Coordinates of C-alpha atoms in Angstrom, one line a residue:
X1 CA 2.1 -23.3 -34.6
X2 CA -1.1 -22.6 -37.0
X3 CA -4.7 -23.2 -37.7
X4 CA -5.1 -26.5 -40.1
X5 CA -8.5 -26.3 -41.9
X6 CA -8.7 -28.5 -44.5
X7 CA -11.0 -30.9 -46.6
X8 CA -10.1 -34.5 -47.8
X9 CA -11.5 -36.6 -50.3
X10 CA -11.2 -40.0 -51.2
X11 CA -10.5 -40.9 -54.8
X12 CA -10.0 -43.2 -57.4
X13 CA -6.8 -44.3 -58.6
X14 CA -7.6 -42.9 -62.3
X15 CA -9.0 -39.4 -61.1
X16 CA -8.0 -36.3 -62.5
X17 CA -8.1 -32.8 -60.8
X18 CA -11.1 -30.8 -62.7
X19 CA -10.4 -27.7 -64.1
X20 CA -9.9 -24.7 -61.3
X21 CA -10.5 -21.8 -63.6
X22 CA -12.5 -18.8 -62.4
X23 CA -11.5 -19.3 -59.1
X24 CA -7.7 -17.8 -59.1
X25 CA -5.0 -18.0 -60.7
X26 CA -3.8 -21.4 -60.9
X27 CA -0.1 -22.3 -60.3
X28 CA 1.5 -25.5 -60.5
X29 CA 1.1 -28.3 -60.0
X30 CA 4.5 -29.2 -58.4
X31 CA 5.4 -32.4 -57.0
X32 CA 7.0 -33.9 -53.6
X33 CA 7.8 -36.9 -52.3
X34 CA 7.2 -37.5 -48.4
X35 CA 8.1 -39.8 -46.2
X36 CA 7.0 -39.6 -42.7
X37 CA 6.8 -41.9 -39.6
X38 CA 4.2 -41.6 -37.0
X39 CA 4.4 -42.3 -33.5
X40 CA 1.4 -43.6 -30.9
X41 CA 1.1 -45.8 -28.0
X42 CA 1.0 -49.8 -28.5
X43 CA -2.6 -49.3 -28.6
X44 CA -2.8 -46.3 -30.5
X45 CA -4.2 -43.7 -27.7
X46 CA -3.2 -40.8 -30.1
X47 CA -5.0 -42.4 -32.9
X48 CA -8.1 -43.0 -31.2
X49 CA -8.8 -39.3 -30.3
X50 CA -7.7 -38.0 -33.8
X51 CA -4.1 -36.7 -32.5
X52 CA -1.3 -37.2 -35.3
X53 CA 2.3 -37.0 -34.5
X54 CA 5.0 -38.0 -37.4
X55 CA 8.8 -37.0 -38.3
X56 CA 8.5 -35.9 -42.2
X57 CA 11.2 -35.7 -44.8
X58 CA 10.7 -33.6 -47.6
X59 CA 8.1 -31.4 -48.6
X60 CA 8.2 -27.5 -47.9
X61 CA 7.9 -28.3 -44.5
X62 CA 10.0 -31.1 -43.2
X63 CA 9.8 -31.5 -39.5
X64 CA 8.4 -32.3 -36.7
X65 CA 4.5 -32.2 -36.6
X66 CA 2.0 -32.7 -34.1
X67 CA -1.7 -32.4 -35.1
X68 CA -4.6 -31.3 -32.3
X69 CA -8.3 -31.8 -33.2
X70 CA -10.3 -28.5 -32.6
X71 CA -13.2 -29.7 -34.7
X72 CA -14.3 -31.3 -37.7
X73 CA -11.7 -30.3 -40.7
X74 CA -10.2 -27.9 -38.4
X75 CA -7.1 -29.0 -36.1
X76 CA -3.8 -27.3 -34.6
X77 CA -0.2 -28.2 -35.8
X78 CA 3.3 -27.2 -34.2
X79 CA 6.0 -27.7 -35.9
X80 CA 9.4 -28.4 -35.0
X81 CA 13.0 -28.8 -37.2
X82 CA 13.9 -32.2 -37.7
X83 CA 16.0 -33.7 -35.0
X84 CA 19.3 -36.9 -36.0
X85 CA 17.1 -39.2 -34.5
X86 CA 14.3 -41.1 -35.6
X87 CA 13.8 -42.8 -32.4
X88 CA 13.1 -39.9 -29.6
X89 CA 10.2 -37.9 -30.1
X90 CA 11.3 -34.1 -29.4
X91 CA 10.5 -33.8 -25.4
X92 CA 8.2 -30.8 -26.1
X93 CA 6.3 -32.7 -28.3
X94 CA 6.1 -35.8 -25.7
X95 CA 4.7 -33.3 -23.3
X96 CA 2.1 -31.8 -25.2
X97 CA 0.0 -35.3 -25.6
X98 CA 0.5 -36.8 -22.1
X99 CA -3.0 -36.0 -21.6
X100 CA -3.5 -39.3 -24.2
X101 CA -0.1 -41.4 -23.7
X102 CA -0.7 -41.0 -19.7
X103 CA 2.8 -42.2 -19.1
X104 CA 2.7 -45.1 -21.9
X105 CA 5.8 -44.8 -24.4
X106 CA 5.9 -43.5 -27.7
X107 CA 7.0 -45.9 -30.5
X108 CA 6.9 -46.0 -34.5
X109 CA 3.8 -47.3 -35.5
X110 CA 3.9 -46.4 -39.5
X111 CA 5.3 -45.2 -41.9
X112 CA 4.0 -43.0 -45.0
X113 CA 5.1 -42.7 -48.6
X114 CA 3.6 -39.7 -50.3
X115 CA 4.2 -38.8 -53.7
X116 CA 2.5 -35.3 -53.5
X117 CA 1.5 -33.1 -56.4
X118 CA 0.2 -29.7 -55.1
X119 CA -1.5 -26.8 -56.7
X120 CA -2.0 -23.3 -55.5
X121 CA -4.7 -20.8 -56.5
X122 CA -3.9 -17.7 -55.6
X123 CA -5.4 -14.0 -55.9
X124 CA -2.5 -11.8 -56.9
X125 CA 0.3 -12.2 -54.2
X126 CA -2.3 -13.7 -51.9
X127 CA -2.4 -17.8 -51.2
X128 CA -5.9 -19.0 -51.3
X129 CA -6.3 -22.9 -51.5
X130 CA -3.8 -25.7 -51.5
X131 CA -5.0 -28.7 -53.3
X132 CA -2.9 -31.9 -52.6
X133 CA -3.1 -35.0 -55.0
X134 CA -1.3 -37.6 -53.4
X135 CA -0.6 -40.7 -53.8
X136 CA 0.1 -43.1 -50.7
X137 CA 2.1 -45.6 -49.9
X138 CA 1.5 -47.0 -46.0
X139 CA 3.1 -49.3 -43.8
X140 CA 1.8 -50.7 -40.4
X141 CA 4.5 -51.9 -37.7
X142 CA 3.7 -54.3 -34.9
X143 CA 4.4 -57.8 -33.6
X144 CA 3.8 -59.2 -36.9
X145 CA 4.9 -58.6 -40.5
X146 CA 4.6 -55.4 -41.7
X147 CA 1.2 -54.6 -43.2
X148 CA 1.7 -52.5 -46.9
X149 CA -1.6 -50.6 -47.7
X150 CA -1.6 -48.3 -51.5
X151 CA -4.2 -45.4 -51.8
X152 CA -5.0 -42.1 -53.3
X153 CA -6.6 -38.8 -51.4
X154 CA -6.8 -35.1 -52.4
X155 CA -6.4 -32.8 -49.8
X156 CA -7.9 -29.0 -50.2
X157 CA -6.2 -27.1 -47.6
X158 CA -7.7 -23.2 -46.7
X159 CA -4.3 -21.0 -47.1
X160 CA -3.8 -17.5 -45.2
X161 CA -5.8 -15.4 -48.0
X162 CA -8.4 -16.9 -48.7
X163 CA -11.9 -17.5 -47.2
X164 CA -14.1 -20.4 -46.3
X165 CA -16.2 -20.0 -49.5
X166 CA -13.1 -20.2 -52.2
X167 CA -12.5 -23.5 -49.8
X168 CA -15.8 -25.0 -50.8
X169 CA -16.3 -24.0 -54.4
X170 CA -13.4 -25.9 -55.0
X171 CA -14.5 -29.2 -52.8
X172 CA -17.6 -28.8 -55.0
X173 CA -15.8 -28.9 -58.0
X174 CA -13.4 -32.3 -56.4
X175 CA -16.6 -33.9 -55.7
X176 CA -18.3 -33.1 -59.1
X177 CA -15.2 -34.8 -60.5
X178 CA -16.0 -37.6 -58.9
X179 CA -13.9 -37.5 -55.3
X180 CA -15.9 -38.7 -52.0
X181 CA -15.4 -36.7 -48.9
X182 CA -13.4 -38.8 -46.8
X183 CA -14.8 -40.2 -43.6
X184 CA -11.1 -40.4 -42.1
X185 CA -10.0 -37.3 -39.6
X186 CA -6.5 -38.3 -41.8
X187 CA -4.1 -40.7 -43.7
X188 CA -3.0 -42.6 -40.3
X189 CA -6.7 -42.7 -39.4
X190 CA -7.1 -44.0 -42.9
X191 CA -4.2 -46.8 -42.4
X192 CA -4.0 -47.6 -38.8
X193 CA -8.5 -47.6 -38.4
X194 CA -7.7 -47.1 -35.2
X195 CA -11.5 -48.4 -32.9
X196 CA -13.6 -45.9 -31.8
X197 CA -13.9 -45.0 -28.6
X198 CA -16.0 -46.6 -26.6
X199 CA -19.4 -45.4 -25.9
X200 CA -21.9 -46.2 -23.4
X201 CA -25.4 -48.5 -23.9
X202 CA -27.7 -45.7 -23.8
X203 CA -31.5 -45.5 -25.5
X204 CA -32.2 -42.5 -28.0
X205 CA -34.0 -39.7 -26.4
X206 CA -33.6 -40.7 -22.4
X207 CA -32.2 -38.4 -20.0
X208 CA -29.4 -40.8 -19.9
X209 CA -27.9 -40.4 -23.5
X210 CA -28.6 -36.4 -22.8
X211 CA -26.2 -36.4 -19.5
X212 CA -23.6 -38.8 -21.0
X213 CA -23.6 -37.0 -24.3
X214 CA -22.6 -34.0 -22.6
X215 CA -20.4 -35.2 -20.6
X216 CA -18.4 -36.6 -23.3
X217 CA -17.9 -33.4 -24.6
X218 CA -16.5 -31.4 -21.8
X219 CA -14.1 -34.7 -21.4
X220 CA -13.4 -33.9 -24.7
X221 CA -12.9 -29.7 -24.1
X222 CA -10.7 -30.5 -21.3
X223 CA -8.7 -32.6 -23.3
X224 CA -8.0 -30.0 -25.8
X225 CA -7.1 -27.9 -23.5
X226 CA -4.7 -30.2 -21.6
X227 CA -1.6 -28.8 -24.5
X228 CA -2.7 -25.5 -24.7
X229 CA -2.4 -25.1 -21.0
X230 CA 1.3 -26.8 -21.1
X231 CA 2.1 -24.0 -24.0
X232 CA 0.7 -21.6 -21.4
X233 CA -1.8 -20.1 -24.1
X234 CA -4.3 -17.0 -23.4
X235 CA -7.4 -18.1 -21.6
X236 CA -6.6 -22.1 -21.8
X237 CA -6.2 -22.4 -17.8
X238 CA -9.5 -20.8 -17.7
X239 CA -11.4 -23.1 -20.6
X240 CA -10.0 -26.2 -19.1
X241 CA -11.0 -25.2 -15.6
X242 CA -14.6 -24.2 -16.7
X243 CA -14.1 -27.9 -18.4
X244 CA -14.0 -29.4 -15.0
X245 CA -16.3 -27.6 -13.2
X246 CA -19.0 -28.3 -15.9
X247 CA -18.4 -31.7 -15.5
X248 CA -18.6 -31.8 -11.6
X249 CA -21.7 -29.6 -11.7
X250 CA -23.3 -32.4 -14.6
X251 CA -22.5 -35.1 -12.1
X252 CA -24.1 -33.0 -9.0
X253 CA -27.0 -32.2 -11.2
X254 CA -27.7 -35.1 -13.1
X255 CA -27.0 -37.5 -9.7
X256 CA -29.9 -39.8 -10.1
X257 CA -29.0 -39.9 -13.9
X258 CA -25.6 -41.0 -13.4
X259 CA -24.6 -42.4 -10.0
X260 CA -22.0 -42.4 -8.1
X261 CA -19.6 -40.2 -9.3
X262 CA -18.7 -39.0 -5.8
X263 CA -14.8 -39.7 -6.4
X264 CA -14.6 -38.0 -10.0
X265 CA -16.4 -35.1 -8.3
X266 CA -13.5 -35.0 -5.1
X267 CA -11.0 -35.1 -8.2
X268 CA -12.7 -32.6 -10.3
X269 CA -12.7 -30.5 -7.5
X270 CA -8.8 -30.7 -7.2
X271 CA -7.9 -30.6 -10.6
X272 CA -9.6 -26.8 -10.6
X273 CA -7.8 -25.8 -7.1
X274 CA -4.9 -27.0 -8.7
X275 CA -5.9 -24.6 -12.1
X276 CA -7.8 -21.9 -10.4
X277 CA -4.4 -20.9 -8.3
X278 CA -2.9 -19.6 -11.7
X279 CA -6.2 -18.4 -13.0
X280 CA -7.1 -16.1 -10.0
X281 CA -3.5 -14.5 -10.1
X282 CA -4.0 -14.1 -13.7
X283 CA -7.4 -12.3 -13.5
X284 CA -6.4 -9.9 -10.5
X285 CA -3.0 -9.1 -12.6
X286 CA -5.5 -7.9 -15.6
X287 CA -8.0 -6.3 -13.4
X288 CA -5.2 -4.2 -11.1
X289 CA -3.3 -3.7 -14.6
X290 CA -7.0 -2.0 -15.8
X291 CA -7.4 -0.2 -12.5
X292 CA -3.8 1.7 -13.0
X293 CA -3.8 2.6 -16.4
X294 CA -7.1 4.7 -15.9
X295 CA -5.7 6.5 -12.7
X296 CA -4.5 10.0 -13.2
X297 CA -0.3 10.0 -13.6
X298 CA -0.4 12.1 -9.9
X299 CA -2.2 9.5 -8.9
X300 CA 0.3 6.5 -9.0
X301 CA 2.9 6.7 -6.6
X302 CA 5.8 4.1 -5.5
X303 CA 6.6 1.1 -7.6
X304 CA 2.9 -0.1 -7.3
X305 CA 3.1 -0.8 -10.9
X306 CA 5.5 -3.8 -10.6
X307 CA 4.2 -4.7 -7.1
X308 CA 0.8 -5.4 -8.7
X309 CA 2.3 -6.9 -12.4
X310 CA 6.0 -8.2 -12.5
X311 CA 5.8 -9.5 -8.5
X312 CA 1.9 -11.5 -8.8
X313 CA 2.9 -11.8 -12.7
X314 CA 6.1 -13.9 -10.5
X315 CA 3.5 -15.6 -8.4
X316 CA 1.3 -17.0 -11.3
X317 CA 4.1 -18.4 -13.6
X318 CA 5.3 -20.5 -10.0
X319 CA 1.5 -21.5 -10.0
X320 CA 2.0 -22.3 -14.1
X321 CA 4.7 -25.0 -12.8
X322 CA 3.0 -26.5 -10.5
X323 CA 0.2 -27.4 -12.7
X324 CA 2.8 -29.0 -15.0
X325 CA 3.7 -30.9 -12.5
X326 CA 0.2 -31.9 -11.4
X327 CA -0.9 -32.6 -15.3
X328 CA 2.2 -35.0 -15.3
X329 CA 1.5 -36.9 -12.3
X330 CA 0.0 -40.2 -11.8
X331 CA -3.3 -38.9 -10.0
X332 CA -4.3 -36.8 -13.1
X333 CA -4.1 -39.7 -15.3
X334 CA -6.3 -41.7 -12.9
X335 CA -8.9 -39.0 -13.4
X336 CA -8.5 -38.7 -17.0
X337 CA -9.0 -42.7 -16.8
X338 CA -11.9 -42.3 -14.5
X339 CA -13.4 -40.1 -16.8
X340 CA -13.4 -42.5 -19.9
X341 CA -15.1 -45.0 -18.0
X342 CA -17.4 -42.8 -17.1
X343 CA -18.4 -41.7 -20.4
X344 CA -17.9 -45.7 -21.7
X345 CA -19.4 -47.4 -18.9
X346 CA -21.9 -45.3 -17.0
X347 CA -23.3 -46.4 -13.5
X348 CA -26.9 -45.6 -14.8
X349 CA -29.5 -44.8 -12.5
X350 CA -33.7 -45.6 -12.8
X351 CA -33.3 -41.5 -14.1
X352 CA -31.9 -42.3 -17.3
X353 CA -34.0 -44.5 -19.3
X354 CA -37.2 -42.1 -18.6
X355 CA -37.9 -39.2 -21.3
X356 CA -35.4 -36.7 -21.4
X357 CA -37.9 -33.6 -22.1
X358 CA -39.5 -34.7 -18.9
X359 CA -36.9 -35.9 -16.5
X360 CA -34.4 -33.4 -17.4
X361 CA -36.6 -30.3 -17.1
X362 CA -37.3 -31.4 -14.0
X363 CA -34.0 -31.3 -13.0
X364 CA -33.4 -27.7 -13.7
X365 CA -36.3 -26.4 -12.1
X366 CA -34.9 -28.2 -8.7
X367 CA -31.7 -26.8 -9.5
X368 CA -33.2 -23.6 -9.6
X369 CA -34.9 -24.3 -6.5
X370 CA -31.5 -24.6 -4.7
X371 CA -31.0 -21.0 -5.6
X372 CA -34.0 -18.9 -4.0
X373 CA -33.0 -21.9 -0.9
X374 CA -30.0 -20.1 -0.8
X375 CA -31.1 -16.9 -1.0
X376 CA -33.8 -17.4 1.7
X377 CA -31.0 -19.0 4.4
X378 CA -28.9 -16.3 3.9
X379 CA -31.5 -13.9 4.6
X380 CA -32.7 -15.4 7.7
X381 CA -29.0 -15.0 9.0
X382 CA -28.8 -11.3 11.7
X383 CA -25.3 -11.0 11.4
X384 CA -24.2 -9.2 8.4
X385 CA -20.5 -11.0 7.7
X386 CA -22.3 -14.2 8.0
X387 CA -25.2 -12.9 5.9
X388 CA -22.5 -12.4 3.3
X389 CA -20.3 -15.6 3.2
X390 CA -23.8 -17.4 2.8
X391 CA -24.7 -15.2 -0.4
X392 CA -21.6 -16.9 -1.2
X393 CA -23.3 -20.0 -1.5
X394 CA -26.1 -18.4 -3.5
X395 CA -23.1 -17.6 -6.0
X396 CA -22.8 -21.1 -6.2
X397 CA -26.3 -22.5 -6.8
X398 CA -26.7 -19.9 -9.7
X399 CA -23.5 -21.0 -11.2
X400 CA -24.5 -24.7 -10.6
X401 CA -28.3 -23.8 -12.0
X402 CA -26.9 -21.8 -15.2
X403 CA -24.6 -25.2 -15.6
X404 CA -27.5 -27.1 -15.6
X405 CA -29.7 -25.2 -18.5
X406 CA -26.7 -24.9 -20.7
X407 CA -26.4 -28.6 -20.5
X408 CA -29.4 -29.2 -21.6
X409 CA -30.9 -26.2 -23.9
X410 CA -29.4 -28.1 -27.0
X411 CA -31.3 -31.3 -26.5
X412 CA -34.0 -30.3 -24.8
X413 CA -34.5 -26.7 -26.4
X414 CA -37.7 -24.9 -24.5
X415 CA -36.6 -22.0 -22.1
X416 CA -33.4 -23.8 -20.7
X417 CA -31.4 -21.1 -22.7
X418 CA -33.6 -18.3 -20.8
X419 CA -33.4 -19.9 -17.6
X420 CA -29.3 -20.3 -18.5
X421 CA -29.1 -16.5 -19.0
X422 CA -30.9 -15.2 -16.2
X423 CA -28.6 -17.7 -13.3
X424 CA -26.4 -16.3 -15.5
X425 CA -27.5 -12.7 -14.1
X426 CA -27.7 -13.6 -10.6
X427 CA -24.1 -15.2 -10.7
X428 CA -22.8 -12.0 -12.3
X429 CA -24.0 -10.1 -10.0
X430 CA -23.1 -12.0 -6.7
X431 CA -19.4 -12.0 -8.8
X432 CA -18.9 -8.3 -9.3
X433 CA -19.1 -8.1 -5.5
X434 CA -17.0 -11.0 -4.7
X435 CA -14.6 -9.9 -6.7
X436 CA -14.4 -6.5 -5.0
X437 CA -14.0 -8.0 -1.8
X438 CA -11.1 -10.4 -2.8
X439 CA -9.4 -7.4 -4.7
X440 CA -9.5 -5.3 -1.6
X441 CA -7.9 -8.5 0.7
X442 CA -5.4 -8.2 -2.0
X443 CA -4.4 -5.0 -1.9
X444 CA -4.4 -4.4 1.8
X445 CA -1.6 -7.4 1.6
X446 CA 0.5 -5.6 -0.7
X447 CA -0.5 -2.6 0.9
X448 CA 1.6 -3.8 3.6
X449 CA 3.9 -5.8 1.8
X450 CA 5.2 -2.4 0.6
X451 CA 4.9 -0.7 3.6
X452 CA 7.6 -2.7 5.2
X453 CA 9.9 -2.2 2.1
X454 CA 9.9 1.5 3.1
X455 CA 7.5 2.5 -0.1
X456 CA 4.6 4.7 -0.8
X457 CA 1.1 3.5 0.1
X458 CA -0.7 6.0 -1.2
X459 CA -1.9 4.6 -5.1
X460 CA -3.3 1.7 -2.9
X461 CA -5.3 3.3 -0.8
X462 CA -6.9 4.7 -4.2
X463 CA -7.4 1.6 -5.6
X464 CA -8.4 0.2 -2.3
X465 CA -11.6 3.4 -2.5
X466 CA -12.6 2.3 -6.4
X467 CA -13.1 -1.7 -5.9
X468 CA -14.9 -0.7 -2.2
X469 CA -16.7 1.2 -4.6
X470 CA -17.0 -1.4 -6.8
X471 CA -18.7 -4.0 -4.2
X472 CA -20.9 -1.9 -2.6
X473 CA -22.8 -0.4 -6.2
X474 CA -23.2 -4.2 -6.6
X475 CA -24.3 -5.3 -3.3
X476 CA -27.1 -2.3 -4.1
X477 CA -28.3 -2.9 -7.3
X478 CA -28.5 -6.7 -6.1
X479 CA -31.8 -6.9 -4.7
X480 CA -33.6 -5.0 -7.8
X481 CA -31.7 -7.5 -9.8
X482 CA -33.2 -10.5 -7.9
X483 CA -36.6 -9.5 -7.8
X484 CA -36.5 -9.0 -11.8
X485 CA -35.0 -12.2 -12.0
X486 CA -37.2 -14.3 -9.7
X487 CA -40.4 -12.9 -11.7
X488 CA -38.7 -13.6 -15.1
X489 CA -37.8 -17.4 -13.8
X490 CA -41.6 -18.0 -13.3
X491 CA -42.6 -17.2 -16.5
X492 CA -40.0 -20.1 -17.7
X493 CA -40.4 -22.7 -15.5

């Protein structure tokens, strides 16, 4: 697996490379021929969204590739050896883009001929930049006859030692030579021009193209987090539930911009149970992990260490499974479709065609509104537990509030950023105790846990003291932290 960052130009069929000099030593060029069939959907789902996959012969790298989008020029590629058949796309690979197929099979869609000549500047024994000159031969497969289409690209490719700024001194000198930066993501974009996706009827500068503009993009972040949570990658269970709830608190928000969206919202909501299981395991592993390796060695007694790791670091790969199971079942591809029609096909409210500056601003200072609601209901409640599950819900409006201005402080600018940061604050803050409160739950289960396996309790207890600790500084500093915040708020909104 690696980092693809790259730059591709279109080109004439008598360019010539310009002279490289000056910016490493040039070596090469050396020539390849490739031949590579790519795989899609009948209606070219993997095309659509920028995703290549393709079975390559020759080259350095023969193999198995699938290509990921990350962002413009930059994508993700795993590669796998080649496999006898040209038929059956490698199963790992098949999993990683169910998030696109959604159960549709995989079939050859076209073929590439590339005769490839590459040269390498380098710095010493370090690689810098690759430029590719190839010259392409493509074929489309369907119901019809083959379709035979003959071009030629360049390809400057950022290698392991060198920087961003080597990369674009030499696209300046490609384009000086005459090459056009290339308005496909790559060549099977290039051959198959696959239709864009489709986007919904909305006027420039309404709140409406503001809501469904952002939506499309976390639909997008959660997307690209879909493989990277099937690999089981640092953080991506986190990023793709963050994904979801962004969305569901857009729809929430944004209600009369967007309407009726209750269903996507019930299913948002499940999708980040089914994500948060892993995710809260995964943070309380890290945090207990933290606690223990600042205790004092006469401190830690018993097997606490693998109690609190190898037994909850047990618990969250079970929870790892059963999102693979979820993220290949047929009610997650519902709401993945549910979500493209949402961003295609919008039910509009009367919200959305008025001026996003106005109506949107508006919006956030309600959202804001729900917060000091919160805050005032929970005070009013005498009994101190309750008091403190409602503070729960204040949690919540800030998170929902924060949300809202992030949403917005790119198109709308003005103090949503501000107003962002300081929900921000309040949700932190709420968190921090929270958090203390679950850990000590936690422990007090495998507390006991251990206690009926004959072991010592005594470490827990400890750690038990520090997050009690923890929560109550919190819980302390809270109300000087509201107060600050709730005078800072004015002066934005």
């Amino acid at each position: 697996m690696g980092i693809e960052i790259e730059d591709k130009f279109d080109v004439p069929s008598e360019y010539a490379i310009p002279d490289l000099s000056g910016l490493g030593d040039i070596v090469g060029p050396r020539s390849y021929q490739l031949v590579a069939l790519y795989y899609d959907t009948p209606d070219l789902r993997l095309a659509s969204r920028g995703v290549t996959l393709r079975r390559r012969r020759g080259g350095a790298d023969p193999g198995w590739h699938l290509k990921l989008p990350k962002a413009k020029g930059v994508r993700q590629e795993i590669v796998l050896p080649l496999t006898r058949s040209t038929k059956v796309v490698p199963g790992e690979l098949a999993e990683l883009v169910r998030a696109y197929t959604r159960g549709a099979d995989l079939e050859v869609v076209a073929e590439l001929e590339t005769k490839r000549s590459i040269t390498v500047l380098r710095d010493g024994d370090s690689e810098l930049v690759e430029i590719a000159d190839d010259r392409v031969k493509g074929t489309v497969y369907g119901d019809d006859r083959p379709t035979i289409v003959r071009w030629r690209e360049v390809e400057a490719e950022l290698l392991e030692g060198g920087g961003e700024k080597t990369l674009a001194k030499v696209g300046k000198r490609l384009r000086k030579a005459g090459a056009t930066p290339s308005e496909a993501t790559s060549k099977l974009a290039k051959l198959l021009e696959p239709a864009p996706l489709p986007t919904a009827p909305t006027e420039a500068g309404t709140a409406g193209e503001i809501v469904v503009a952002y939506l499309a993009g976390q639909v997008s972040a959660l997307l690209s987090q879909d493989p990277r949570v099937r690999r089981a990658e640092d953080d991506a269970v986190h990023q793709m539930r963050v994904a979801a709830r962004r969305m569901r608190s857009a729809l929430k928000a944004f209600k009369t911009v967007v309407v009726d969206t209750e269903h996507v919202q019930d299913e948002l909501r499940w999708l980040g149970a089914v994500l948060g299981e892993a995710r809260d395991l995964e943070v309380i592993r890290a945090r207990f992990a933290k606690l223990l390796s600042r205790l004092a060695p006469e401190l830690v007694s018993g097997p606490v260490q693998a109690r609190l790791g190898a037994d909850l670091h047990e618990r969250e790969q079970e929870a790892y499974e059963r999102i693979k199971d979820a993220l290949s079942g047929e009610r997650y591809y519902a709401l993945l479709n549910a979500l493209d029609e949402l961003i295609s096909s919008p039910n509009l409210g009367k919200a959305a065609a008025k001026p996003a500056q106005e109506r949107l601003t508006a919006i956030a200072a309600t959202n804001w509104d729900r917060v000091t609601k919160a805050y005032d209901t929970a005070q009013a409640i005498d009994d101190p537990e309750r008091r403190e599950i409602a503070m729960h819900d204040v949690r919540k409006a800030a998170k929902r509030a924060r949300y809202t201005a992030e949403a917005l402080e790119p198109a709308i600018g003005g103090n949503m950023g501000r107003l962002a940061k300081l929900s921000e604050d309040i949700q932190e803050i709420l968190g921090t105790h929270q958090d203390g409160v679950v850990a000590q739950e936690t422990l007090a289960k495998e507390a006991e846990s251990a206690r009926q396996a004959g072991e010592d309790t005594f470490t827990y207890g400890v750690l038990v003291g520090i997050e009690r600790s923890t929560a109550e500084r919190a819980h302390a500093e809270f109300p000087n932290v509201w107060e600050k915040t709730l005078k800072a708020v004015r002066k934005v909104l």
